[in-house]
mmCIF file of C-alpha atoms in Angstrom:
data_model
loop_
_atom_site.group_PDB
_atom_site.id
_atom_site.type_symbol
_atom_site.label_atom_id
_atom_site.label_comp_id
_atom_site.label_asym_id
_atom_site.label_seq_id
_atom_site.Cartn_x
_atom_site.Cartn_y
_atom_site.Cartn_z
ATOM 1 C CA UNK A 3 -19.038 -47.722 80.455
ATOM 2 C CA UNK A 4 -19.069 -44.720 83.175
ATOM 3 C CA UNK A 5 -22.813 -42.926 82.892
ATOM 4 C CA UNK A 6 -22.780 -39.333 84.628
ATOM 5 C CA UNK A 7 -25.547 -36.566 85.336
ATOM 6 C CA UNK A 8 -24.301 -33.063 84.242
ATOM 7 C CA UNK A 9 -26.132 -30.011 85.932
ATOM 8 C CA UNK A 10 -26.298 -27.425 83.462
ATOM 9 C CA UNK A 11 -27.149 -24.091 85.170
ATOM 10 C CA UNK A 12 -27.186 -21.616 81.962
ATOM 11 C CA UNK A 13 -31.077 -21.558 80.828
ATOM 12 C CA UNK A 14 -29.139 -22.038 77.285
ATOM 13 C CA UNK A 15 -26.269 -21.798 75.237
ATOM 14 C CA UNK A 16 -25.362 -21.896 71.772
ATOM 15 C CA UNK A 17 -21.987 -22.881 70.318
ATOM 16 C CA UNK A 18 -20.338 -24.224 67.292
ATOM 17 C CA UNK A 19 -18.703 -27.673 67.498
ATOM 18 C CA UNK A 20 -15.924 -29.181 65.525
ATOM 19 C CA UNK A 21 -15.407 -32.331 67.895
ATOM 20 C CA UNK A 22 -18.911 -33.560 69.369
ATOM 21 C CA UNK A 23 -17.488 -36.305 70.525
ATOM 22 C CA UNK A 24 -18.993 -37.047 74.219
ATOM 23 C CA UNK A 25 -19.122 -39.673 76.960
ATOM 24 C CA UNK A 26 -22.216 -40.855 77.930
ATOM 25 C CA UNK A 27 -24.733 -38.788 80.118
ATOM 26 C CA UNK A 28 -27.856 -37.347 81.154
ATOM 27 C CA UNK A 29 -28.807 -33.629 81.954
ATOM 28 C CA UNK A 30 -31.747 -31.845 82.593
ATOM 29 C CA UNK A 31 -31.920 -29.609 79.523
ATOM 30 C CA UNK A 32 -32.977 -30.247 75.815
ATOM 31 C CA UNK A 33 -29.867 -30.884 73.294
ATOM 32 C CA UNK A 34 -30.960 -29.698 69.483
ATOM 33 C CA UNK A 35 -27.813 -29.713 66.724
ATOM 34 C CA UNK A 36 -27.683 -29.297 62.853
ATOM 35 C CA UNK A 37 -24.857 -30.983 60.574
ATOM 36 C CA UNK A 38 -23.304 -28.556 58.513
ATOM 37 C CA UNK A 39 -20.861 -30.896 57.531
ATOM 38 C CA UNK A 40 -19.090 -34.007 58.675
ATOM 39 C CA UNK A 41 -20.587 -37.084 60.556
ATOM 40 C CA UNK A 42 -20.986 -38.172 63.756
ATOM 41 C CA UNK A 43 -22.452 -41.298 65.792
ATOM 42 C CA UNK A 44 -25.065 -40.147 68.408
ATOM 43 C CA UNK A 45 -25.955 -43.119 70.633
ATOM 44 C CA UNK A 46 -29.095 -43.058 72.802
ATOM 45 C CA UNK A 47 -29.447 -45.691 75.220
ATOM 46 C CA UNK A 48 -29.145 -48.927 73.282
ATOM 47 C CA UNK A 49 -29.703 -47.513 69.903
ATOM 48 C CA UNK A 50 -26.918 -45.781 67.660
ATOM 49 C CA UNK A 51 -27.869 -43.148 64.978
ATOM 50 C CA UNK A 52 -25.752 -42.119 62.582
ATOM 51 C CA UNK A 53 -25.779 -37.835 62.203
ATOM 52 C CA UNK A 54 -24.179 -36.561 58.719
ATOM 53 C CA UNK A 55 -24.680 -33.132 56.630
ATOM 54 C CA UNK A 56 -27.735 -31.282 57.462
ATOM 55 C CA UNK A 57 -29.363 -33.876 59.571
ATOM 56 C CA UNK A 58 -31.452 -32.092 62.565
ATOM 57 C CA UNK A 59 -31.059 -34.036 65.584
ATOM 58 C CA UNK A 60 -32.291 -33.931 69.267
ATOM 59 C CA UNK A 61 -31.948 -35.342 72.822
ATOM 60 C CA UNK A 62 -34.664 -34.832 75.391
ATOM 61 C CA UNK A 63 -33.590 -34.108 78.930
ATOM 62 C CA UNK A 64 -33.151 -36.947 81.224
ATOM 63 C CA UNK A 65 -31.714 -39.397 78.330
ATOM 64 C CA UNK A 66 -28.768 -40.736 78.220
ATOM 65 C CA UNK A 67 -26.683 -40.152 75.143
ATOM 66 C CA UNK A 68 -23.239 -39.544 73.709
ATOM 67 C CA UNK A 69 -21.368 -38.717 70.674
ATOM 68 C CA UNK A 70 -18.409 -40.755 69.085
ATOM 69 C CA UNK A 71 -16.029 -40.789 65.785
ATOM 70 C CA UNK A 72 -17.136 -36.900 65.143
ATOM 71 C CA UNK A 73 -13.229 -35.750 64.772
ATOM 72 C CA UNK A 74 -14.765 -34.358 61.116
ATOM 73 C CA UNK A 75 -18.202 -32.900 62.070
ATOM 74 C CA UNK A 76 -19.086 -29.208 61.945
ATOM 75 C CA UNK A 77 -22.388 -29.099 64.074
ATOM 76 C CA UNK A 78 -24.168 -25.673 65.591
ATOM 77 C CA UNK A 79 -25.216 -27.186 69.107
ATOM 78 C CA UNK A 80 -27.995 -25.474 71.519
ATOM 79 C CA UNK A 81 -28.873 -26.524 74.505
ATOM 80 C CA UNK A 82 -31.420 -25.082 76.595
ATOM 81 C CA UNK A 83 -33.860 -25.617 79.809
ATOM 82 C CA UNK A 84 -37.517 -26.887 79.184
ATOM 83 C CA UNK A 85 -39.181 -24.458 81.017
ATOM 84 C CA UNK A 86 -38.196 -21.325 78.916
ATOM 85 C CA UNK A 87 -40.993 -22.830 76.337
ATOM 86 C CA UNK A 88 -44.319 -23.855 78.145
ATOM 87 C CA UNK A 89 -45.924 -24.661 74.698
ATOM 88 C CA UNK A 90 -43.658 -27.818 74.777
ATOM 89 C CA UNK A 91 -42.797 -28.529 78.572
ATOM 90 C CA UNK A 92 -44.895 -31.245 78.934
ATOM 91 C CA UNK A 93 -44.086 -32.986 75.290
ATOM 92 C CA UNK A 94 -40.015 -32.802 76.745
ATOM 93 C CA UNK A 95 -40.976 -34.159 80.448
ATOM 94 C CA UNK A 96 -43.180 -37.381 79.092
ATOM 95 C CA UNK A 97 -42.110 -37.838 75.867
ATOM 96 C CA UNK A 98 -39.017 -39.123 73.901
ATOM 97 C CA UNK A 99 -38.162 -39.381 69.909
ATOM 98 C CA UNK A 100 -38.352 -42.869 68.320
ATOM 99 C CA UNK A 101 -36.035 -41.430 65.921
ATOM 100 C CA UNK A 102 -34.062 -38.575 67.142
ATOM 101 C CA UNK A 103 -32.444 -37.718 63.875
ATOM 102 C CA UNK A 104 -34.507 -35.291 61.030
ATOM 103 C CA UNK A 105 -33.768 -35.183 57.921
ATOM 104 C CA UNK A 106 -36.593 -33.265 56.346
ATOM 105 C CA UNK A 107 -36.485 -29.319 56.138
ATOM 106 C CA UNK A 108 -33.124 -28.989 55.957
ATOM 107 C CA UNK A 109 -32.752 -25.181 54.314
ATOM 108 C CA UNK A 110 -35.110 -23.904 57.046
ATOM 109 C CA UNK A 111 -33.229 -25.786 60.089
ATOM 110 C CA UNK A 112 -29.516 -24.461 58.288
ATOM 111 C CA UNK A 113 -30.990 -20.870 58.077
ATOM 112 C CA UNK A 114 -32.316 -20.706 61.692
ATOM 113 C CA UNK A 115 -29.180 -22.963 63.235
ATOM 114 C CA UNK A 116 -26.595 -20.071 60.686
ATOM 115 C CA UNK A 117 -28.509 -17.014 62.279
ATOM 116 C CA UNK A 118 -28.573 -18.633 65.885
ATOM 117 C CA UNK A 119 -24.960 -19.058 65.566
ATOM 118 C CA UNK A 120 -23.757 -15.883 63.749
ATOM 119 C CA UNK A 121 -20.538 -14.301 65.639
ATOM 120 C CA UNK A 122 -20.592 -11.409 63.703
ATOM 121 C CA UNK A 123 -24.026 -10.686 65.025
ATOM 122 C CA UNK A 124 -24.778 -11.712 67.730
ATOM 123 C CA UNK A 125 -28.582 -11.589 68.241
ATOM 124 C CA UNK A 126 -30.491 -10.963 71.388
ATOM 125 C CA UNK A 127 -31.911 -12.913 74.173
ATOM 126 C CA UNK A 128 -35.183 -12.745 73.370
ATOM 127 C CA UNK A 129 -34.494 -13.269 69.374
ATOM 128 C CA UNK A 130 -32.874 -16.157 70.035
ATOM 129 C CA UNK A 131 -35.201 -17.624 71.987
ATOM 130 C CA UNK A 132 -37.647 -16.889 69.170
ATOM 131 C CA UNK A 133 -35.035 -19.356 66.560
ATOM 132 C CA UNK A 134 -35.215 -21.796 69.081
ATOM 133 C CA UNK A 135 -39.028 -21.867 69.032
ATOM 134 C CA UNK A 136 -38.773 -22.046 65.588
ATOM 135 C CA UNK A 137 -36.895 -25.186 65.428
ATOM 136 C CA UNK A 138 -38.710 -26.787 67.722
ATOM 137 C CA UNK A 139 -42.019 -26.490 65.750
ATOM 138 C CA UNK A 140 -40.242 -27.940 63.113
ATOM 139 C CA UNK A 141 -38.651 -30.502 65.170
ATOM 140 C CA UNK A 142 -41.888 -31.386 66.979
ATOM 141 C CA UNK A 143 -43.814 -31.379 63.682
ATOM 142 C CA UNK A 144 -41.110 -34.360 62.385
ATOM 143 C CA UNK A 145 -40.601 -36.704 65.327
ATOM 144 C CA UNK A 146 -42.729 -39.844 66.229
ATOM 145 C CA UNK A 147 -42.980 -39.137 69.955
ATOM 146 C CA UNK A 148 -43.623 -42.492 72.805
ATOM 147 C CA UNK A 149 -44.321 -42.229 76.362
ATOM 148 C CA UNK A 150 -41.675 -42.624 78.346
ATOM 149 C CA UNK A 151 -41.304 -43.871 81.718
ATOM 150 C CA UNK A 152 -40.339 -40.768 84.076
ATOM 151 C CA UNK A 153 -40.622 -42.694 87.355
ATOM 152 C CA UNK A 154 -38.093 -44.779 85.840
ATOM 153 C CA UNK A 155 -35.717 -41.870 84.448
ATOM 154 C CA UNK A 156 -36.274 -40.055 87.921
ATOM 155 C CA UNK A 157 -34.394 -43.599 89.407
ATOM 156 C CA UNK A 158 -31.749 -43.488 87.456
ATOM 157 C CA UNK A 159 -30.846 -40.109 87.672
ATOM 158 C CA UNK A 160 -30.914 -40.111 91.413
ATOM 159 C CA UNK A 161 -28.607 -43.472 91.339
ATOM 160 C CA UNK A 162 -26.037 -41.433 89.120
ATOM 161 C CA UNK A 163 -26.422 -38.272 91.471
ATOM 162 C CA UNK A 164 -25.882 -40.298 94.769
ATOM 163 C CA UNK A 165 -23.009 -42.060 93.182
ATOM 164 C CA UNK A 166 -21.350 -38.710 92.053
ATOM 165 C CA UNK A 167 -21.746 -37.570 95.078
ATOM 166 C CA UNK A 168 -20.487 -39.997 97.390
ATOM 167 C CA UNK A 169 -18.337 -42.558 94.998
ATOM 168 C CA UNK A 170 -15.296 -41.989 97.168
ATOM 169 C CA UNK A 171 -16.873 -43.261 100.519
ATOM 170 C CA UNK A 172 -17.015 -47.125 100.809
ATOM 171 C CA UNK A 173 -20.621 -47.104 100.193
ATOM 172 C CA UNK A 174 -22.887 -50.150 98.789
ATOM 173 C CA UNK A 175 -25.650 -50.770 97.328
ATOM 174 C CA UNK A 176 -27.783 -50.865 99.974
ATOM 175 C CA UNK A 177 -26.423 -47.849 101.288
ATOM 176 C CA UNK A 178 -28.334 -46.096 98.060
ATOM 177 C CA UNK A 179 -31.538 -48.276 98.674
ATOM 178 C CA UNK A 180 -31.872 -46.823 101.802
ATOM 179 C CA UNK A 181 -31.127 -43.136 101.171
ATOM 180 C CA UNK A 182 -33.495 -43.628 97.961
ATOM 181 C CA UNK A 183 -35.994 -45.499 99.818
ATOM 182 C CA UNK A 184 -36.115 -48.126 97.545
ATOM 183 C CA UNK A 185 -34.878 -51.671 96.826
ATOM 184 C CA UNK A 186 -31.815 -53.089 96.362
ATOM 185 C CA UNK A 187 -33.068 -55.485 93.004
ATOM 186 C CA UNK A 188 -35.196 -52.303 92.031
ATOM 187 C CA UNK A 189 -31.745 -50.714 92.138
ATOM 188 C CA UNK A 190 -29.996 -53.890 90.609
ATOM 189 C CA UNK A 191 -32.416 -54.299 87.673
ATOM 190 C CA UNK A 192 -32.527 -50.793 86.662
ATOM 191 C CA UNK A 193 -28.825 -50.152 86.214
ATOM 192 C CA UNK A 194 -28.620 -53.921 84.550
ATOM 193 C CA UNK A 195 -31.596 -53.198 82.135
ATOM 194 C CA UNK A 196 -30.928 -49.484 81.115
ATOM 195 C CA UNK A 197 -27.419 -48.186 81.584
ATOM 196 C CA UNK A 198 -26.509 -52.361 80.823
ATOM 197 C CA UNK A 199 -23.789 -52.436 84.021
ATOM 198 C CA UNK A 200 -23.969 -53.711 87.337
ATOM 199 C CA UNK A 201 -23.986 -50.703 90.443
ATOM 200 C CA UNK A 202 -20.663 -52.531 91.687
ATOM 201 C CA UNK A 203 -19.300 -52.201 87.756
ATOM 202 C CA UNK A 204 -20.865 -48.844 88.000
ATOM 203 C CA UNK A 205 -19.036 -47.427 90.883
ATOM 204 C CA UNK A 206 -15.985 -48.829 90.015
ATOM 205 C CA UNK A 207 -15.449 -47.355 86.959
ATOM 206 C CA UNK A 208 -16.335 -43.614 88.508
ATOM 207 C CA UNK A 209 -13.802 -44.710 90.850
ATOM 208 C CA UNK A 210 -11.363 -45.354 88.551
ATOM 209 C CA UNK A 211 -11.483 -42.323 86.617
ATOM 210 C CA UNK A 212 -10.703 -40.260 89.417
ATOM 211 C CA UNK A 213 -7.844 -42.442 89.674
ATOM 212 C CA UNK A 214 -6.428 -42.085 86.759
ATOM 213 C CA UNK A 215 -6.202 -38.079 87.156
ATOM 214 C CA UNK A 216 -4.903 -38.271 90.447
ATOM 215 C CA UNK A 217 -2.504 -40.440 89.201
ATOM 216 C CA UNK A 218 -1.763 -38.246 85.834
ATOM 217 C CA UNK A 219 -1.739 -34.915 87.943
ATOM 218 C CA UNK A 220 -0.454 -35.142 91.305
ATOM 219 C CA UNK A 221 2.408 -37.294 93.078
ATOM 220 C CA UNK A 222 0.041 -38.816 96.003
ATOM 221 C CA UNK A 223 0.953 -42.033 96.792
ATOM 222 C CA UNK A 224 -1.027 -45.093 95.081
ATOM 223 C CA UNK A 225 -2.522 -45.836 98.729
ATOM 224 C CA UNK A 226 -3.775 -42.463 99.501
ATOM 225 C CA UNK A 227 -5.175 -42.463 95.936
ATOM 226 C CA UNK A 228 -6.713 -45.641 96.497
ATOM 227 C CA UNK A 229 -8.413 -44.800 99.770
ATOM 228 C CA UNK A 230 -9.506 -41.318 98.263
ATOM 229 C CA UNK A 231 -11.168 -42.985 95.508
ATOM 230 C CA UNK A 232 -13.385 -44.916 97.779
ATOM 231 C CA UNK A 233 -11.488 -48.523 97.509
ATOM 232 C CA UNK A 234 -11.387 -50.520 100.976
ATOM 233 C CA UNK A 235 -7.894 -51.417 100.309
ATOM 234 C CA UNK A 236 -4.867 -51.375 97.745
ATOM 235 C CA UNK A 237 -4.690 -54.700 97.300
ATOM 236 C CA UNK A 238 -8.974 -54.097 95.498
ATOM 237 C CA UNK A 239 -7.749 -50.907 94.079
ATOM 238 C CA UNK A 240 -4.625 -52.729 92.043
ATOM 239 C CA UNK A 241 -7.119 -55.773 90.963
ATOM 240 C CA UNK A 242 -9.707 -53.828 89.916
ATOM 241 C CA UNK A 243 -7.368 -51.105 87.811
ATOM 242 C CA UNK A 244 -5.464 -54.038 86.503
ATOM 243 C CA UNK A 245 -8.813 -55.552 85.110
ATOM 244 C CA UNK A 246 -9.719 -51.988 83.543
ATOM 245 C CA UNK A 247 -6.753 -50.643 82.421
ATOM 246 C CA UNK A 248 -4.795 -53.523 81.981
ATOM 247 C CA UNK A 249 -1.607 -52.205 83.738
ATOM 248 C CA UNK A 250 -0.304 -51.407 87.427
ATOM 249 C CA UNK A 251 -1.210 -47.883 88.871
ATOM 250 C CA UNK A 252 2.202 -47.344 89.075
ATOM 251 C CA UNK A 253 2.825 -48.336 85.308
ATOM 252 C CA UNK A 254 0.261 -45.991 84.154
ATOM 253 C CA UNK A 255 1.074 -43.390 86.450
ATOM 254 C CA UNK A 256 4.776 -43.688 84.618
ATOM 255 C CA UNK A 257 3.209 -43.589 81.408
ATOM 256 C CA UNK A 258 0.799 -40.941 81.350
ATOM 257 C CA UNK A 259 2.164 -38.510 83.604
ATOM 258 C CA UNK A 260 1.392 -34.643 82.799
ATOM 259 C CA UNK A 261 4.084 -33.179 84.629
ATOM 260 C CA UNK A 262 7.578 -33.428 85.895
ATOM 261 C CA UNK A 263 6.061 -34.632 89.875
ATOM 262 C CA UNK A 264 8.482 -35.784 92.663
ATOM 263 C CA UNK A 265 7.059 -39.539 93.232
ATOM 264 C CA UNK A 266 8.473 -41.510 96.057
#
Protein backbone atom coordinates (compact mmCIF):
# COMPACT_ATOMS: atom_id res chain seq x y z
CA UNK A 1 0.00 0.00 0.00
CA UNK A 2 1.55 3.45 -1.46
CA UNK A 3 1.44 6.19 1.67
CA UNK A 4 1.88 9.91 0.29
CA UNK A 5 2.18 13.49 1.99
CA UNK A 6 -0.21 16.02 0.30
CA UNK A 7 0.72 19.82 0.79
CA UNK A 8 -2.37 21.61 1.02
CA UNK A 9 -1.70 25.36 0.53
CA UNK A 10 -5.47 26.82 0.86
CA UNK A 11 -5.78 27.81 4.78
CA UNK A 12 -9.28 25.86 4.09
CA UNK A 13 -11.81 24.66 1.94
CA UNK A 14 -15.17 23.41 2.09
CA UNK A 15 -16.85 21.08 -0.40
CA UNK A 16 -19.54 18.57 -0.76
CA UNK A 17 -18.55 14.95 -1.51
CA UNK A 18 -20.43 12.20 -3.18
CA UNK A 19 -17.32 9.75 -3.56
CA UNK A 20 -14.87 10.10 -0.42
CA UNK A 21 -13.19 7.44 -1.41
CA UNK A 22 -9.24 8.17 -0.87
CA UNK A 23 -5.83 6.50 -0.88
CA UNK A 24 -3.94 6.64 2.01
CA UNK A 25 -2.09 9.88 3.24
CA UNK A 26 -0.99 12.44 5.50
CA UNK A 27 -1.27 16.34 5.26
CA UNK A 28 -0.68 19.06 7.39
CA UNK A 29 -4.21 20.38 7.87
CA UNK A 30 -7.23 19.18 10.05
CA UNK A 31 -9.97 16.98 8.01
CA UNK A 32 -13.67 17.44 9.81
CA UNK A 33 -16.83 15.74 7.66
CA UNK A 34 -20.57 15.10 8.53
CA UNK A 35 -22.69 12.09 6.95
CA UNK A 36 -25.69 13.30 5.50
CA UNK A 37 -26.32 10.15 4.06
CA UNK A 38 -24.59 7.03 2.85
CA UNK A 39 -21.56 5.17 4.45
CA UNK A 40 -18.17 5.11 4.19
CA UNK A 41 -14.99 3.23 5.73
CA UNK A 42 -12.43 5.76 7.15
CA UNK A 43 -9.23 3.89 8.07
CA UNK A 44 -6.63 5.48 10.37
CA UNK A 45 -3.47 3.79 10.65
CA UNK A 46 -4.28 0.25 11.69
CA UNK A 47 -7.75 0.86 12.82
CA UNK A 48 -10.94 1.00 10.44
CA UNK A 49 -14.09 3.02 11.44
CA UNK A 50 -17.05 2.69 9.90
CA UNK A 51 -18.78 6.53 9.00
CA UNK A 52 -22.73 6.30 8.18
CA UNK A 53 -25.68 9.07 8.40
CA UNK A 54 -24.91 11.93 10.56
CA UNK A 55 -21.80 10.60 12.11
CA UNK A 56 -19.20 13.65 12.78
CA UNK A 57 -15.85 12.52 12.04
CA UNK A 58 -12.24 13.93 12.13
CA UNK A 59 -8.56 13.44 11.15
CA UNK A 60 -5.81 15.41 12.83
CA UNK A 61 -2.98 16.63 10.67
CA UNK A 62 -0.02 14.48 10.30
CA UNK A 63 -2.19 11.05 10.37
CA UNK A 64 -2.43 8.88 7.99
CA UNK A 65 -5.88 7.97 6.77
CA UNK A 66 -8.07 7.09 3.82
CA UNK A 67 -11.52 6.49 2.74
CA UNK A 68 -12.91 3.29 0.92
CA UNK A 69 -16.41 1.67 -0.36
CA UNK A 70 -18.05 5.42 -0.08
CA UNK A 71 -19.53 5.15 -3.89
CA UNK A 72 -23.06 5.98 -1.77
CA UNK A 73 -21.98 8.63 0.80
CA UNK A 74 -23.12 12.26 0.77
CA UNK A 75 -20.54 13.93 3.22
CA UNK A 76 -19.90 18.01 3.62
CA UNK A 77 -15.95 17.85 3.97
CA UNK A 78 -13.73 20.90 5.47
CA UNK A 79 -10.45 20.97 5.70
CA UNK A 80 -8.49 23.62 7.14
CA UNK A 81 -4.86 24.71 8.63
CA UNK A 82 -4.32 24.54 12.51
CA UNK A 83 -3.08 27.75 12.96
CA UNK A 84 -6.23 29.77 11.88
CA UNK A 85 -7.59 28.62 15.56
CA UNK A 86 -4.93 29.18 18.39
CA UNK A 87 -7.55 28.07 21.04
CA UNK A 88 -6.90 24.49 19.68
CA UNK A 89 -3.32 24.53 17.98
CA UNK A 90 -1.70 22.80 20.49
CA UNK A 91 -4.67 20.03 21.17
CA UNK A 92 -4.17 19.29 16.94
CA UNK A 93 -0.12 19.29 17.12
CA UNK A 94 0.10 16.69 20.33
CA UNK A 95 -2.95 15.11 20.34
CA UNK A 96 -4.95 12.47 18.33
CA UNK A 97 -8.73 10.95 18.72
CA UNK A 98 -9.04 7.42 20.18
CA UNK A 99 -12.18 7.40 18.35
CA UNK A 100 -12.35 9.70 15.49
CA UNK A 101 -15.97 9.15 14.69
CA UNK A 102 -18.99 11.29 16.82
CA UNK A 103 -22.05 10.37 16.98
CA UNK A 104 -23.57 12.61 19.59
CA UNK A 105 -25.07 16.14 18.59
CA UNK A 106 -26.00 15.34 15.44
CA UNK A 107 -28.82 18.29 14.64
CA UNK A 108 -26.25 20.89 15.76
CA UNK A 109 -23.19 19.35 13.61
CA UNK A 110 -26.01 18.94 10.34
CA UNK A 111 -27.08 22.63 10.91
CA UNK A 112 -23.53 24.12 11.09
CA UNK A 113 -21.98 21.46 8.29
CA UNK A 114 -25.78 22.65 5.90
CA UNK A 115 -24.92 26.45 6.50
CA UNK A 116 -21.05 25.91 5.94
CA UNK A 117 -21.91 24.30 2.77
CA UNK A 118 -24.85 26.37 1.40
CA UNK A 119 -24.25 27.29 -2.50
CA UNK A 120 -26.96 29.46 -2.61
CA UNK A 121 -25.30 31.53 0.04
CA UNK A 122 -22.32 31.52 0.23
CA UNK A 123 -21.15 32.95 3.59
CA UNK A 124 -18.06 34.92 4.33
CA UNK A 125 -14.58 34.29 5.34
CA UNK A 126 -14.73 35.27 8.56
CA UNK A 127 -18.40 33.56 9.17
CA UNK A 128 -17.17 30.57 8.17
CA UNK A 129 -14.43 30.46 10.14
CA UNK A 130 -16.80 31.18 13.03
CA UNK A 131 -18.93 27.44 11.93
CA UNK A 132 -15.77 25.91 11.98
CA UNK A 133 -15.05 27.03 15.55
CA UNK A 134 -18.23 25.91 16.32
CA UNK A 135 -17.72 22.41 15.38
CA UNK A 136 -14.73 22.09 16.81
CA UNK A 137 -16.00 22.90 20.36
CA UNK A 138 -18.32 20.35 19.80
CA UNK A 139 -15.90 18.03 18.36
CA UNK A 140 -13.31 18.69 21.07
CA UNK A 141 -15.98 18.47 23.79
CA UNK A 142 -16.75 14.56 22.36
CA UNK A 143 -13.36 13.00 21.62
CA UNK A 144 -11.10 11.03 24.10
CA UNK A 145 -7.83 12.70 23.12
CA UNK A 146 -3.98 10.55 23.73
CA UNK A 147 -0.63 11.92 23.32
CA UNK A 148 0.81 11.23 20.40
CA UNK A 149 4.27 10.83 19.41
CA UNK A 150 5.26 13.96 17.10
CA UNK A 151 8.97 13.12 16.91
CA UNK A 152 7.75 10.04 15.49
CA UNK A 153 5.06 11.60 12.97
CA UNK A 154 7.79 14.32 12.08
CA UNK A 155 9.95 10.86 10.77
CA UNK A 156 7.59 9.64 8.83
CA UNK A 157 6.52 12.50 7.12
CA UNK A 158 10.00 13.47 6.13
CA UNK A 159 10.57 9.65 4.82
CA UNK A 160 7.35 10.15 2.56
CA UNK A 161 8.58 13.76 1.50
CA UNK A 162 12.18 12.57 0.56
CA UNK A 163 10.72 9.66 -1.24
CA UNK A 164 8.27 11.92 -3.27
CA UNK A 165 10.78 13.85 -4.02
CA UNK A 166 13.46 11.82 -5.26
CA UNK A 167 11.65 8.20 -5.97
CA UNK A 168 12.89 8.32 -9.54
CA UNK A 169 16.71 8.50 -8.71
CA UNK A 170 18.26 5.08 -7.73
CA UNK A 171 18.38 6.07 -4.21
CA UNK A 172 18.51 3.64 -0.97
CA UNK A 173 17.90 3.57 2.15
CA UNK A 174 20.79 4.82 3.42
CA UNK A 175 20.77 7.49 1.06
CA UNK A 176 17.59 8.87 3.32
CA UNK A 177 19.49 8.04 6.65
CA UNK A 178 21.98 10.27 5.73
CA UNK A 179 20.05 13.25 4.33
CA UNK A 180 17.70 12.73 7.54
CA UNK A 181 20.51 12.27 9.80
CA UNK A 182 19.29 9.33 11.18
CA UNK A 183 19.53 5.51 11.08
CA UNK A 184 18.96 3.14 8.71
CA UNK A 185 16.87 0.48 11.39
CA UNK A 186 15.35 3.82 12.88
CA UNK A 187 14.26 4.22 9.26
CA UNK A 188 13.54 0.37 8.82
CA UNK A 189 11.42 0.01 11.99
CA UNK A 190 9.37 3.00 11.54
CA UNK A 191 8.03 2.31 8.07
CA UNK A 192 7.67 -1.63 9.25
CA UNK A 193 5.78 -0.64 12.52
CA UNK A 194 3.50 2.28 11.29
CA UNK A 195 2.83 2.49 7.58
CA UNK A 196 3.30 -1.81 7.96
CA UNK A 197 5.75 -1.92 4.55
CA UNK A 198 9.27 -2.18 4.10
CA UNK A 199 11.18 1.36 2.52
CA UNK A 200 12.27 -1.04 -0.48
CA UNK A 201 8.26 -2.16 -0.72
CA UNK A 202 7.71 1.46 -0.15
CA UNK A 203 9.56 2.92 -2.99
CA UNK A 204 8.61 0.46 -5.25
CA UNK A 205 5.20 0.86 -5.24
CA UNK A 206 5.60 4.96 -5.76
CA UNK A 207 7.63 3.75 -8.50
CA UNK A 208 5.23 1.82 -9.97
CA UNK A 209 2.48 4.13 -10.05
CA UNK A 210 4.25 6.49 -12.05
CA UNK A 211 4.64 3.66 -14.26
CA UNK A 212 1.55 2.80 -14.84
CA UNK A 213 0.58 6.50 -16.13
CA UNK A 214 3.43 6.75 -18.21
CA UNK A 215 2.51 3.70 -19.57
CA UNK A 216 -1.46 4.62 -19.84
CA UNK A 217 -0.59 8.19 -21.26
CA UNK A 218 2.34 8.44 -23.34
CA UNK A 219 4.12 6.02 -25.98
CA UNK A 220 7.79 6.11 -24.23
CA UNK A 221 9.38 3.08 -24.52
CA UNK A 222 9.17 0.47 -21.47
CA UNK A 223 13.08 1.19 -20.92
CA UNK A 224 12.95 4.86 -20.78
CA UNK A 225 9.92 4.39 -18.49
CA UNK A 226 11.77 2.11 -16.45
CA UNK A 227 14.86 4.25 -15.99
CA UNK A 228 12.55 7.39 -15.39
CA UNK A 229 10.87 5.69 -12.67
CA UNK A 230 14.03 5.19 -10.78
CA UNK A 231 14.57 1.23 -11.60
CA UNK A 232 18.41 0.25 -12.18
CA UNK A 233 17.40 -1.84 -15.03
CA UNK A 234 14.42 -3.40 -17.13
CA UNK A 235 15.05 -6.61 -16.37
CA UNK A 236 14.03 -5.17 -12.03
CA UNK A 237 11.44 -3.00 -13.54
CA UNK A 238 9.54 -6.16 -15.43
CA UNK A 239 10.01 -8.44 -12.08
CA UNK A 240 8.92 -6.11 -9.85
CA UNK A 241 5.63 -4.89 -12.09
CA UNK A 242 5.00 -8.50 -12.79
CA UNK A 243 4.85 -9.19 -8.92
CA UNK A 244 2.42 -6.04 -8.50
CA UNK A 245 0.37 -6.03 -11.26
CA UNK A 246 0.51 -9.39 -12.27
CA UNK A 247 1.09 -8.74 -16.04
CA UNK A 248 3.99 -7.48 -18.47
CA UNK A 249 4.36 -3.60 -18.89
CA UNK A 250 3.71 -4.13 -22.24
CA UNK A 251 0.42 -6.19 -21.53
CA UNK A 252 -0.90 -3.53 -19.39
CA UNK A 253 0.22 -0.82 -21.41
CA UNK A 254 -2.10 -2.72 -24.27
CA UNK A 255 -4.80 -2.95 -21.94
CA UNK A 256 -5.24 0.21 -20.32
CA UNK A 257 -4.21 2.58 -22.80
CA UNK A 258 -6.05 6.15 -22.79
CA UNK A 259 -5.36 7.11 -26.16
CA UNK A 260 -4.79 6.11 -29.70
CA UNK A 261 -0.42 6.50 -29.11
CA UNK A 262 2.07 5.39 -31.87
CA UNK A 263 4.09 2.55 -29.80
CA UNK A 264 7.06 1.02 -31.43
Amino acid sequence: MEFFFEDKNDLFEVYRSRNLDFEPHLHDHVELGFVFSGSALLKTENRDFELKQNDLFCVFPNIIHSYENSEEVDAEMVIFSAELFNEYEKIFRDFVPEVPVINKYMDYARDLFSMLGNKAFRLPHDAQKGIIMAIMGIMIESLELKKQDCCLMSTIKSILIFCDCHYDEPITISDVAEKLNLSRSHIAHTMRNKLGVSFSQYLNKKRLKKACLLLENTDRSITDIAFATGFNSVRTFNRIFVNEMNCSPRVYRNQHCKATLVIG
